[in-house]
Amino acid sequence: MKAIYPGSFDPVTNGHLDIIQRAARVVDELVIAVLVNSDKKPLFTMDERMDMIREATKEIPNISVQSFTGLTVDFARENGAKVMVRGLRAVTDFESEMQIAQTNHSIEPGIETIFFTTSLEYSFLSSTIVKEIAHYGSDVSKLVPSVVEEAFHRKFGHSLH
Ligand code: ADP
């Protein structure tokens, strides 16, 4: 089974990595699909986001990282993936994730969305929150992999804790 895990990953957090590790144990091949998002202005470039994911997942053999634009279902179909992986943090994610999954299913009935519920310790974690904490120079070492912590350090010029 080949699956894609789509998202902005701006930047990848320990919450994403938790989903990635668990999904990689369930499927044969997991493509992490990094969205070129024209609406949001990302903090990190596409290359930076992809490099950080590659570094943080280098121990997991059945993973690859790619960028994509356009509809996620089109990317999945072009890559021969029948499954899309998403993470659910709290009830607040539920409504929008259900809408996305149902829309995708109506466009492409051959592709299923599988949800992984987040581990409790990461249920509050989002890329937005992590960026805010790092922006003010606070410690993000428990929230993101070290490659992301170092990238924040370079971006914001704060010293590491
Ligand atoms: P998007 O811009 O599509 O929301 P994100 O990079 O924020 O992309 O998230 C990608 C996926 O990872 C989404 O399914 C989101 O619910 C999930 N996710 C984000 N943070 C966490 C977390 N802390 N725990 C579990 N899943 C998460």
CSV table of N, CA and C and ligand atoms in Angstrom, one decimal:
chain,number,residue,atom,x,y,z
A,1,MET,N,0.8,-1.2,0.0
A,1,MET,CA,0.0,0.0,0.0
A,1,MET,C,0.9,1.3,0.0
A,2,LYS,N,0.6,2.1,-0.9
A,2,LYS,CA,1.3,3.4,-1.0
A,2,LYS,C,0.4,4.5,-0.5
A,3,ALA,N,0.9,5.4,0.3
A,3,ALA,CA,0.1,6.5,0.9
A,3,ALA,C,0.9,7.8,0.8
A,4,ILE,N,0.1,8.9,0.7
A,4,ILE,CA,0.7,10.2,0.8
A,4,ILE,C,0.2,10.9,2.1
A,5,TYR,N,1.1,11.7,2.6
A,5,TYR,CA,0.8,12.5,3.8
A,5,TYR,C,1.0,13.9,3.4
A,6,PRO,N,-0.1,14.6,3.0
A,6,PRO,CA,0.0,16.0,2.5
A,6,PRO,C,0.0,17.0,3.7
A,7,GLY,N,0.7,18.1,3.4
A,7,GLY,CA,0.6,19.2,4.4
A,7,GLY,C,1.5,20.3,4.0
A,8,SER,N,1.5,21.4,4.8
A,8,SER,CA,2.4,22.6,4.5
A,8,SER,C,3.7,22.3,5.2
A,9,PHE,N,3.7,21.7,6.3
A,9,PHE,CA,5.0,21.4,7.1
A,9,PHE,C,5.9,22.6,7.2
A,10,ASP,N,5.3,23.7,7.7
A,10,ASP,CA,6.1,25.0,7.7
A,10,ASP,C,6.3,25.4,9.2
A,11,PRO,N,7.2,24.8,9.9
A,11,PRO,CA,8.0,23.6,9.6
A,11,PRO,C,7.4,22.3,10.2
A,12,VAL,N,8.1,21.2,9.9
A,12,VAL,CA,7.7,19.9,10.4
A,12,VAL,C,7.9,19.9,12.0
A,13,THR,N,6.9,19.4,12.7
A,13,THR,CA,6.9,19.4,14.2
A,13,THR,C,7.0,17.9,14.7
A,14,ASN,N,7.2,17.8,16.0
A,14,ASN,CA,7.2,16.4,16.5
A,14,ASN,C,5.8,15.8,16.4
A,15,GLY,N,4.8,16.6,16.3
A,15,GLY,CA,3.4,16.1,16.1
A,15,GLY,C,3.3,15.4,14.7
A,16,HIS,N,3.8,16.1,13.7
A,16,HIS,CA,3.9,15.5,12.3
A,16,HIS,C,4.7,14.2,12.3
A,17,LEU,N,5.9,14.3,13.0
A,17,LEU,CA,6.8,13.1,13.0
A,17,LEU,C,6.2,11.9,13.7
A,18,ASP,N,5.4,12.2,14.7
A,18,ASP,CA,4.6,11.1,15.4
A,18,ASP,C,3.7,10.4,14.4
A,19,ILE,N,3.0,11.2,13.6
A,19,ILE,CA,2.1,10.6,12.6
A,19,ILE,C,2.9,9.9,11.5
A,20,ILE,N,4.0,10.5,11.1
A,20,ILE,CA,4.8,9.9,10.0
A,20,ILE,C,5.4,8.5,10.5
A,21,GLN,N,5.9,8.5,11.7
A,21,GLN,CA,6.4,7.2,12.2
A,21,GLN,C,5.4,6.1,12.3
A,22,ARG,N,4.2,6.5,12.8
A,22,ARG,CA,3.1,5.5,12.9
A,22,ARG,C,2.6,5.1,11.6
A,23,ALA,N,2.4,6.0,10.7
A,23,ALA,CA,1.9,5.7,9.3
A,23,ALA,C,2.9,4.8,8.6
A,24,ALA,N,4.1,5.1,8.7
A,24,ALA,CA,5.2,4.3,8.0
A,24,ALA,C,5.2,2.9,8.4
A,25,ARG,N,4.7,2.6,9.6
A,25,ARG,CA,4.6,1.2,10.1
A,25,ARG,C,3.4,0.5,9.5
A,26,VAL,N,2.4,1.2,9.1
A,26,VAL,CA,1.2,0.6,8.6
A,26,VAL,C,1.2,0.4,7.1
A,27,VAL,N,1.8,1.4,6.4
A,27,VAL,CA,1.8,1.3,4.9
A,27,VAL,C,3.2,0.8,4.4
A,28,ASP,N,3.2,0.4,3.1
A,28,ASP,CA,4.5,0.0,2.6
A,28,ASP,C,5.4,1.2,2.2
A,29,GLU,N,4.7,2.2,1.7
A,29,GLU,CA,5.5,3.3,1.2
A,29,GLU,C,4.7,4.6,1.5
A,30,LEU,N,5.4,5.6,2.1
A,30,LEU,CA,4.8,6.8,2.5
A,30,LEU,C,5.5,8.0,1.8
A,31,VAL,N,4.7,8.7,1.0
A,31,VAL,CA,5.3,9.9,0.4
A,31,VAL,C,4.8,11.1,1.2
A,32,ILE,N,5.7,11.9,1.7
A,32,ILE,CA,5.4,13.1,2.4
A,32,ILE,C,5.3,14.2,1.3
A,33,ALA,N,4.1,14.7,1.2
A,33,ALA,CA,3.8,15.7,0.1
A,33,ALA,C,3.7,17.1,0.6
A,34,VAL,N,4.7,17.9,0.3
A,34,VAL,CA,4.7,19.2,0.8
A,34,VAL,C,4.1,20.2,-0.2
A,35,LEU,N,3.1,20.9,0.3
A,35,LEU,CA,2.2,21.7,-0.5
A,35,LEU,C,2.9,23.1,-0.8
A,36,VAL,N,2.9,23.4,-2.1
A,36,VAL,CA,3.3,24.8,-2.5
A,36,VAL,C,2.0,25.6,-2.3
A,37,ASN,N,2.0,26.3,-1.2
A,37,ASN,CA,0.7,27.0,-0.8
A,37,ASN,C,0.7,28.5,-1.3
A,38,SER,N,-0.1,28.8,-2.3
A,38,SER,CA,-0.1,30.1,-2.8
A,38,SER,C,-0.8,31.1,-1.9
A,39,ASP,N,-1.7,30.6,-1.0
A,39,ASP,CA,-2.4,31.5,-0.1
A,39,ASP,C,-1.6,32.0,1.0
A,40,LYS,N,-1.0,31.1,1.7
A,40,LYS,CA,-0.2,31.4,2.9
A,40,LYS,C,1.3,31.8,2.5
A,41,LYS,N,1.8,32.7,3.2
A,41,LYS,CA,3.2,33.1,2.9
A,41,LYS,C,4.0,32.2,3.9
A,42,PRO,N,4.7,31.2,3.5
A,42,PRO,CA,5.4,30.3,4.4
A,42,PRO,C,6.7,31.0,5.0
A,43,LEU,N,7.0,30.6,6.2
A,43,LEU,CA,8.3,31.1,6.9
A,43,LEU,C,9.5,30.5,6.2
A,44,PHE,N,9.4,29.2,5.9
A,44,PHE,CA,10.5,28.5,5.3
A,44,PHE,C,10.2,28.2,3.8
A,45,THR,N,11.2,28.2,3.0
A,45,THR,CA,11.1,27.9,1.6
A,45,THR,C,10.8,26.5,1.4
A,46,MET,N,10.3,26.1,0.2
A,46,MET,CA,10.0,24.7,-0.1
A,46,MET,C,11.2,23.8,0.1
A,47,ASP,N,12.4,24.3,-0.4
A,47,ASP,CA,13.6,23.5,-0.2
A,47,ASP,C,13.9,23.3,1.3
A,48,GLU,N,13.8,24.4,2.1
A,48,GLU,CA,14.1,24.3,3.5
A,48,GLU,C,13.1,23.3,4.2
A,49,ARG,N,11.8,23.4,3.8
A,49,ARG,CA,10.9,22.5,4.5
A,49,ARG,C,11.1,21.0,4.1
A,50,MET,N,11.5,20.8,2.8
A,50,MET,CA,11.7,19.4,2.4
A,50,MET,C,13.0,18.9,3.0
A,51,ASP,N,14.0,19.7,3.1
A,51,ASP,CA,15.3,19.2,3.6
A,51,ASP,C,15.1,18.9,5.1
A,52,MET,N,14.4,19.7,5.8
A,52,MET,CA,14.2,19.4,7.3
A,52,MET,C,13.4,18.1,7.5
A,53,ILE,N,12.4,17.9,6.6
A,53,ILE,CA,11.7,16.6,6.8
A,53,ILE,C,12.6,15.4,6.4
A,54,ARG,N,13.4,15.6,5.4
A,54,ARG,CA,14.3,14.5,5.0
A,54,ARG,C,15.3,14.2,6.1
A,55,GLU,N,15.8,15.2,6.7
A,55,GLU,CA,16.8,15.0,7.8
A,55,GLU,C,16.1,14.3,9.0
A,56,ALA,N,14.9,14.8,9.4
A,56,ALA,CA,14.2,14.3,10.5
A,56,ALA,C,13.7,12.9,10.3
A,57,THR,N,13.6,12.4,9.1
A,57,THR,CA,13.0,11.1,8.8
A,57,THR,C,14.0,10.1,8.2
A,58,LYS,N,15.3,10.5,8.3
A,58,LYS,CA,16.3,9.7,7.5
A,58,LYS,C,16.5,8.3,8.0
A,59,GLU,N,16.1,8.0,9.2
A,59,GLU,CA,16.2,6.7,9.8
A,59,GLU,C,15.0,5.8,9.3
A,60,ILE,N,14.0,6.3,8.7
A,60,ILE,CA,12.8,5.6,8.3
A,60,ILE,C,13.0,5.2,6.8
A,61,PRO,N,13.1,3.9,6.5
A,61,PRO,CA,13.5,3.6,5.1
A,61,PRO,C,12.4,3.8,4.0
A,62,ASN,N,11.1,3.6,4.4
A,62,ASN,CA,10.0,3.6,3.4
A,62,ASN,C,9.4,4.9,3.2
A,63,ILE,N,10.2,6.0,3.3
A,63,ILE,CA,9.7,7.4,3.2
A,63,ILE,C,10.4,8.1,2.1
A,64,SER,N,9.6,8.9,1.3
A,64,SER,CA,10.2,9.9,0.4
A,64,SER,C,9.5,11.2,0.6
A,65,VAL,N,10.1,12.3,0.1
A,65,VAL,CA,9.6,13.6,0.3
A,65,VAL,C,9.5,14.3,-1.1
A,66,GLN,N,8.3,14.8,-1.4
A,66,GLN,CA,8.1,15.5,-2.7
A,66,GLN,C,7.3,16.8,-2.5
A,67,SER,N,7.4,17.7,-3.4
A,67,SER,CA,6.5,18.9,-3.3
A,67,SER,C,5.4,18.7,-4.3
A,68,PHE,N,4.3,19.4,-4.1
A,68,PHE,CA,3.2,19.4,-5.1
A,68,PHE,C,2.4,20.7,-5.1
A,69,THR,N,1.8,21.0,-6.2
A,69,THR,CA,0.8,22.1,-6.3
A,69,THR,C,-0.5,21.5,-6.8
A,70,GLY,N,-1.5,22.2,-6.6
A,70,GLY,CA,-2.8,21.8,-7.1
A,70,GLY,C,-3.5,20.9,-6.1
A,71,LEU,N,-4.4,20.1,-6.6
A,71,LEU,CA,-5.3,19.2,-5.8
A,71,LEU,C,-4.5,18.0,-5.3
A,72,THR,N,-4.7,17.7,-4.0
A,72,THR,CA,-4.0,16.6,-3.4
A,72,THR,C,-4.4,15.3,-4.0
A,73,VAL,N,-5.7,15.2,-4.4
A,73,VAL,CA,-6.1,13.9,-5.0
A,73,VAL,C,-5.4,13.7,-6.4
A,74,ASP,N,-5.2,14.8,-7.1
A,74,ASP,CA,-4.5,14.7,-8.4
A,74,ASP,C,-3.1,14.2,-8.2
A,75,PHE,N,-2.4,14.7,-7.2
A,75,PHE,CA,-1.1,14.3,-6.8
A,75,PHE,C,-1.0,12.8,-6.4
A,76,ALA,N,-2.0,12.4,-5.6
A,76,ALA,CA,-2.1,11.0,-5.2
A,76,ALA,C,-2.3,10.1,-6.4
A,77,ARG,N,-3.2,10.5,-7.3
A,77,ARG,CA,-3.5,9.6,-8.4
A,77,ARG,C,-2.3,9.5,-9.3
A,78,GLU,N,-1.6,10.7,-9.6
A,78,GLU,CA,-0.4,10.7,-10.4
A,78,GLU,C,0.7,9.8,-9.9
A,79,ASN,N,0.7,9.7,-8.5
A,79,ASN,CA,1.8,8.9,-7.9
A,79,ASN,C,1.3,7.5,-7.5
A,80,GLY,N,0.2,7.1,-8.0
A,80,GLY,CA,-0.3,5.7,-7.7
A,80,GLY,C,-0.6,5.4,-6.3
A,81,ALA,N,-0.9,6.5,-5.5
A,81,ALA,CA,-1.3,6.3,-4.1
A,81,ALA,C,-2.8,6.2,-3.9
A,82,LYS,N,-3.2,5.2,-3.2
A,82,LYS,CA,-4.6,5.0,-3.0
A,82,LYS,C,-5.1,5.5,-1.6
A,83,VAL,N,-4.2,6.0,-0.8
A,83,VAL,CA,-4.5,6.4,0.5
A,83,VAL,C,-3.9,7.7,0.9
A,84,MET,N,-4.6,8.6,1.5
A,84,MET,CA,-4.1,9.8,2.1
A,84,MET,C,-4.1,9.7,3.6
A,85,VAL,N,-3.0,10.1,4.2
A,85,VAL,CA,-2.9,10.1,5.7
A,85,VAL,C,-3.1,11.5,6.2
A,86,ARG,N,-3.9,11.7,7.2
A,86,ARG,CA,-4.1,13.0,7.9
A,86,ARG,C,-4.0,12.8,9.4
A,87,GLY,N,-3.7,13.8,10.1
A,87,GLY,CA,-3.6,13.7,11.6
A,87,GLY,C,-4.8,14.5,12.2
A,88,LEU,N,-5.4,13.9,13.2
A,88,LEU,CA,-6.5,14.6,14.0
A,88,LEU,C,-6.0,14.9,15.4
A,89,ARG,N,-6.0,16.2,15.7
A,89,ARG,CA,-5.5,16.6,17.0
A,89,ARG,C,-6.7,16.7,18.0
A,90,ALA,N,-7.7,17.4,17.6
A,90,ALA,CA,-8.8,17.7,18.6
A,90,ALA,C,-10.1,17.8,17.8
A,91,VAL,N,-11.2,18.0,18.5
A,91,VAL,CA,-12.5,18.2,17.8
A,91,VAL,C,-12.4,19.4,16.8
A,92,THR,N,-11.5,20.4,17.1
A,92,THR,CA,-11.4,21.5,16.2
A,92,THR,C,-10.9,21.1,14.9
A,93,ASP,N,-10.1,20.1,14.8
A,93,ASP,CA,-9.6,19.6,13.4
A,93,ASP,C,-10.8,18.8,12.7
A,94,PHE,N,-11.7,18.3,13.5
A,94,PHE,CA,-12.6,17.3,12.9
A,94,PHE,C,-13.4,17.9,11.7
A,95,GLU,N,-14.0,19.1,12.0
A,95,GLU,CA,-14.9,19.6,11.0
A,95,GLU,C,-14.2,19.9,9.6
A,96,SER,N,-13.1,20.5,9.7
A,96,SER,CA,-12.4,20.8,8.4
A,96,SER,C,-11.8,19.6,7.8
A,97,GLU,N,-11.3,18.7,8.6
A,97,GLU,CA,-10.7,17.5,8.0
A,97,GLU,C,-11.8,16.6,7.4
A,98,MET,N,-13.0,16.6,8.0
A,98,MET,CA,-14.1,15.8,7.4
A,98,MET,C,-14.5,16.4,6.1
A,99,GLN,N,-14.5,17.7,6.0
A,99,GLN,CA,-14.9,18.4,4.8
A,99,GLN,C,-13.9,18.1,3.7
A,100,ILE,N,-12.6,18.2,4.0
A,100,ILE,CA,-11.6,17.9,3.0
A,100,ILE,C,-11.7,16.4,2.6
A,101,ALA,N,-11.9,15.5,3.5
A,101,ALA,CA,-11.9,14.1,3.2
A,101,ALA,C,-13.1,13.8,2.3
A,102,GLN,N,-14.3,14.4,2.6
A,102,GLN,CA,-15.5,14.1,1.8
A,102,GLN,C,-15.4,14.7,0.4
A,103,THR,N,-14.8,15.9,0.4
A,103,THR,CA,-14.6,16.6,-0.9
A,103,THR,C,-13.7,15.7,-1.8
A,104,ASN,N,-12.6,15.3,-1.2
A,104,ASN,CA,-11.6,14.5,-2.0
A,104,ASN,C,-12.3,13.2,-2.4
A,105,HIS,N,-13.1,12.6,-1.6
A,105,HIS,CA,-13.7,11.3,-1.9
A,105,HIS,C,-14.7,11.5,-3.1
A,106,SER,N,-15.4,12.6,-3.1
A,106,SER,CA,-16.3,12.9,-4.2
A,106,SER,C,-15.6,13.1,-5.5
A,107,ILE,N,-14.4,13.7,-5.4
A,107,ILE,CA,-13.6,14.0,-6.7
A,107,ILE,C,-13.0,12.7,-7.2
A,108,GLU,N,-12.5,11.9,-6.2
A,108,GLU,CA,-11.7,10.7,-6.6
A,108,GLU,C,-12.1,9.5,-5.6
A,109,PRO,N,-13.2,8.8,-5.9
A,109,PRO,CA,-13.7,7.8,-5.0
A,109,PRO,C,-12.7,6.6,-4.8
A,110,GLY,N,-11.7,6.5,-5.7
A,110,GLY,CA,-10.7,5.4,-5.5
A,110,GLY,C,-9.7,5.7,-4.5
A,111,ILE,N,-9.7,6.9,-3.9
A,111,ILE,CA,-8.7,7.2,-2.9
A,111,ILE,C,-9.3,7.5,-1.5
A,112,GLU,N,-8.8,6.8,-0.5
A,112,GLU,CA,-9.4,6.9,0.8
A,112,GLU,C,-8.5,7.7,1.7
A,113,THR,N,-9.1,8.4,2.7
A,113,THR,CA,-8.3,9.1,3.7
A,113,THR,C,-8.3,8.3,5.0
A,114,ILE,N,-7.1,8.2,5.6
A,114,ILE,CA,-7.0,7.5,6.8
A,114,ILE,C,-6.5,8.5,7.9
A,115,PHE,N,-7.2,8.5,9.0
A,115,PHE,CA,-6.8,9.5,10.1
A,115,PHE,C,-6.1,8.8,11.2
A,116,PHE,N,-5.0,9.4,11.6
A,116,PHE,CA,-4.3,9.0,12.8
A,116,PHE,C,-4.6,10.0,13.9
A,117,THR,N,-5.1,9.5,15.1
A,117,THR,CA,-5.3,10.5,16.2
A,117,THR,C,-3.9,10.8,16.8
A,118,THR,N,-3.7,12.0,17.1
A,118,THR,CA,-2.4,12.4,17.6
A,118,THR,C,-2.2,11.8,19.0
A,119,SER,N,-0.9,11.6,19.3
A,119,SER,CA,-0.5,11.2,20.7
A,119,SER,C,-0.8,12.4,21.6
A,120,LEU,N,-1.2,12.1,22.8
A,120,LEU,CA,-1.7,13.1,23.7
A,120,LEU,C,-0.7,14.3,23.9
A,121,GLU,N,0.6,14.0,24.0
A,121,GLU,CA,1.6,15.0,24.3
A,121,GLU,C,1.7,16.0,23.1
A,122,TYR,N,1.2,15.7,21.9
A,122,TYR,CA,1.3,16.6,20.8
A,122,TYR,C,0.0,17.2,20.4
A,123,SER,N,-1.0,17.0,21.2
A,123,SER,CA,-2.4,17.3,20.7
A,123,SER,C,-2.5,18.9,20.6
A,124,PHE,N,-1.7,19.6,21.3
A,124,PHE,CA,-1.8,21.1,21.3
A,124,PHE,C,-0.9,21.7,20.2
A,125,LEU,N,-0.1,20.8,19.6
A,125,LEU,CA,1.0,21.3,18.8
A,125,LEU,C,0.7,21.7,17.3
A,126,SER,N,1.0,22.8,16.9
A,126,SER,CA,0.9,23.2,15.5
A,126,SER,C,2.1,23.9,15.0
A,127,SER,N,2.3,24.0,13.7
A,127,SER,CA,3.4,24.7,13.1
A,127,SER,C,3.3,26.2,13.5
A,128,THR,N,2.1,26.7,13.5
A,128,THR,CA,1.9,28.1,13.9
A,128,THR,C,2.3,28.4,15.3
A,129,ILE,N,1.9,27.6,16.2
A,129,ILE,CA,2.3,27.8,17.6
A,129,ILE,C,3.8,27.7,17.8
A,130,VAL,N,4.4,26.7,17.2
A,130,VAL,CA,5.9,26.6,17.3
A,130,VAL,C,6.6,27.8,16.7
A,131,LYS,N,6.1,28.3,15.6
A,131,LYS,CA,6.8,29.5,15.0
A,131,LYS,C,6.7,30.7,16.0
A,132,GLU,N,5.5,30.8,16.6
A,132,GLU,CA,5.3,31.9,17.6
A,132,GLU,C,6.3,31.8,18.8
A,133,ILE,N,6.4,30.6,19.3
A,133,ILE,CA,7.3,30.4,20.5
A,133,ILE,C,8.7,30.7,20.0
A,134,ALA,N,9.1,30.2,18.9
A,134,ALA,CA,10.5,30.4,18.4
A,134,ALA,C,10.8,31.8,18.1
A,135,HIS,N,9.8,32.5,17.6
A,135,HIS,CA,9.9,33.9,17.2
A,135,HIS,C,10.3,34.8,18.5
A,136,TYR,N,9.8,34.4,19.6
A,136,TYR,CA,10.1,35.2,20.8
A,136,TYR,C,11.3,34.6,21.6
A,137,GLY,N,11.9,33.6,21.0
A,137,GLY,CA,13.2,33.1,21.5
A,137,GLY,C,13.0,32.1,22.6
A,138,SER,N,11.8,31.5,22.8
A,138,SER,CA,11.7,30.5,23.8
A,138,SER,C,12.1,29.1,23.3
A,139,ASP,N,12.2,28.2,24.2
A,139,ASP,CA,12.7,26.9,23.9
A,139,ASP,C,11.7,26.0,23.2
A,140,VAL,N,12.1,25.5,22.0
A,140,VAL,CA,11.2,24.7,21.2
A,140,VAL,C,11.7,23.2,21.1
A,141,SER,N,12.8,22.9,21.9
A,141,SER,CA,13.5,21.7,21.7
A,141,SER,C,12.6,20.4,21.9
A,142,LYS,N,11.6,20.6,22.7
A,142,LYS,CA,10.7,19.4,22.9
A,142,LYS,C,9.6,19.3,21.9
A,143,LEU,N,9.5,20.3,21.0
A,143,LEU,CA,8.4,20.4,20.1
A,143,LEU,C,8.7,20.1,18.7
A,144,VAL,N,10.0,20.3,18.3
A,144,VAL,CA,10.4,20.1,16.9
A,144,VAL,C,11.8,19.3,16.9
A,145,PRO,N,12.1,18.6,15.8
A,145,PRO,CA,13.4,18.0,15.7
A,145,PRO,C,14.5,19.0,15.7
A,146,SER,N,15.7,18.5,16.0
A,146,SER,CA,16.9,19.5,16.2
A,146,SER,C,17.2,20.2,14.9
A,147,VAL,N,17.0,19.6,13.8
A,147,VAL,CA,17.2,20.3,12.5
A,147,VAL,C,16.3,21.6,12.4
A,148,VAL,N,15.1,21.5,12.9
A,148,VAL,CA,14.2,22.6,12.8
A,148,VAL,C,14.6,23.7,13.9
A,149,GLU,N,15.0,23.2,15.1
A,149,GLU,CA,15.4,24.1,16.1
A,149,GLU,C,16.6,25.0,15.6
A,150,GLU,N,17.5,24.3,14.9
A,150,GLU,CA,18.7,25.0,14.4
A,150,GLU,C,18.3,26.0,13.3
A,151,ALA,N,17.3,25.6,12.5
A,151,ALA,CA,16.8,26.5,11.4
A,151,ALA,C,16.1,27.8,12.0
A,152,PHE,N,15.4,27.6,13.1
A,152,PHE,CA,14.8,28.7,13.8
A,152,PHE,C,15.9,29.7,14.3
A,153,HIS,N,16.9,29.0,14.8
A,153,HIS,CA,18.0,29.8,15.4
A,153,HIS,C,18.6,30.7,14.3
A,154,ARG,N,18.8,30.1,13.1
A,154,ARG,CA,19.4,30.9,12.0
A,154,ARG,C,18.4,32.0,11.6
A,155,LYS,N,17.1,31.6,11.5
A,155,LYS,CA,16.1,32.5,11.0
A,155,LYS,C,15.9,33.7,11.9
A,156,PHE,N,15.8,33.4,13.2
A,156,PHE,CA,15.4,34.5,14.1
A,156,PHE,C,16.6,35.1,14.9
A,157,GLY,N,17.7,34.4,14.8
A,157,GLY,CA,19.0,34.9,15.4
A,157,GLY,C,19.0,34.8,16.9
A,158,HIS,N,18.1,34.0,17.5
A,158,HIS,CA,18.2,33.8,19.0
A,158,HIS,C,19.2,32.7,19.2
A,159,SER,N,19.8,32.7,20.4
A,159,SER,CA,20.7,31.6,20.8
A,159,SER,C,19.9,30.4,21.2
A,160,LEU,N,20.5,29.2,21.0
A,160,LEU,CA,19.8,28.0,21.4
A,160,LEU,C,19.8,27.9,23.0
A,161,HIS,N,18.8,27.3,23.5
A,161,HIS,CA,18.7,27.2,25.0
A,161,HIS,C,19.5,26.0,25.5
B,1,ADP,P1,-2.1,22.0,6.5
B,1,ADP,O1,-1.6,23.3,6.1
B,1,ADP,O2,-2.6,21.1,5.5
B,1,ADP,O3,-3.0,22.0,7.7
B,1,ADP,P2,-0.1,21.0,8.3
B,1,ADP,O4,1.4,20.9,7.9
B,1,ADP,O5,-0.4,22.1,9.3
B,1,ADP,O6,-0.8,21.2,6.9
B,1,ADP,O7,-0.6,19.6,8.8
B,1,ADP,C1,-0.6,18.5,8.0
B,1,ADP,C2,-1.4,17.4,8.7
B,1,ADP,O8,-0.8,17.0,9.9
B,1,ADP,C3,-2.9,17.7,9.0
B,1,ADP,O9,-3.6,16.5,8.8
B,1,ADP,C4,-2.8,18.1,10.5
B,1,ADP,O10,-4.0,17.8,11.1
B,1,ADP,C5,-1.7,17.1,10.9
B,1,ADP,N1,-1.1,17.6,12.2
B,1,ADP,C6,-0.5,18.8,12.4
B,1,ADP,N2,0.0,19.0,13.6
B,1,ADP,C7,-0.2,17.8,14.2
B,1,ADP,C8,0.0,17.2,15.5
B,1,ADP,N3,0.6,18.0,16.5
B,1,ADP,N4,-0.4,16.0,15.8
B,1,ADP,C9,-1.0,15.2,14.8
B,1,ADP,N5,-1.3,15.7,13.6
B,1,ADP,C10,-0.9,16.9,13.3
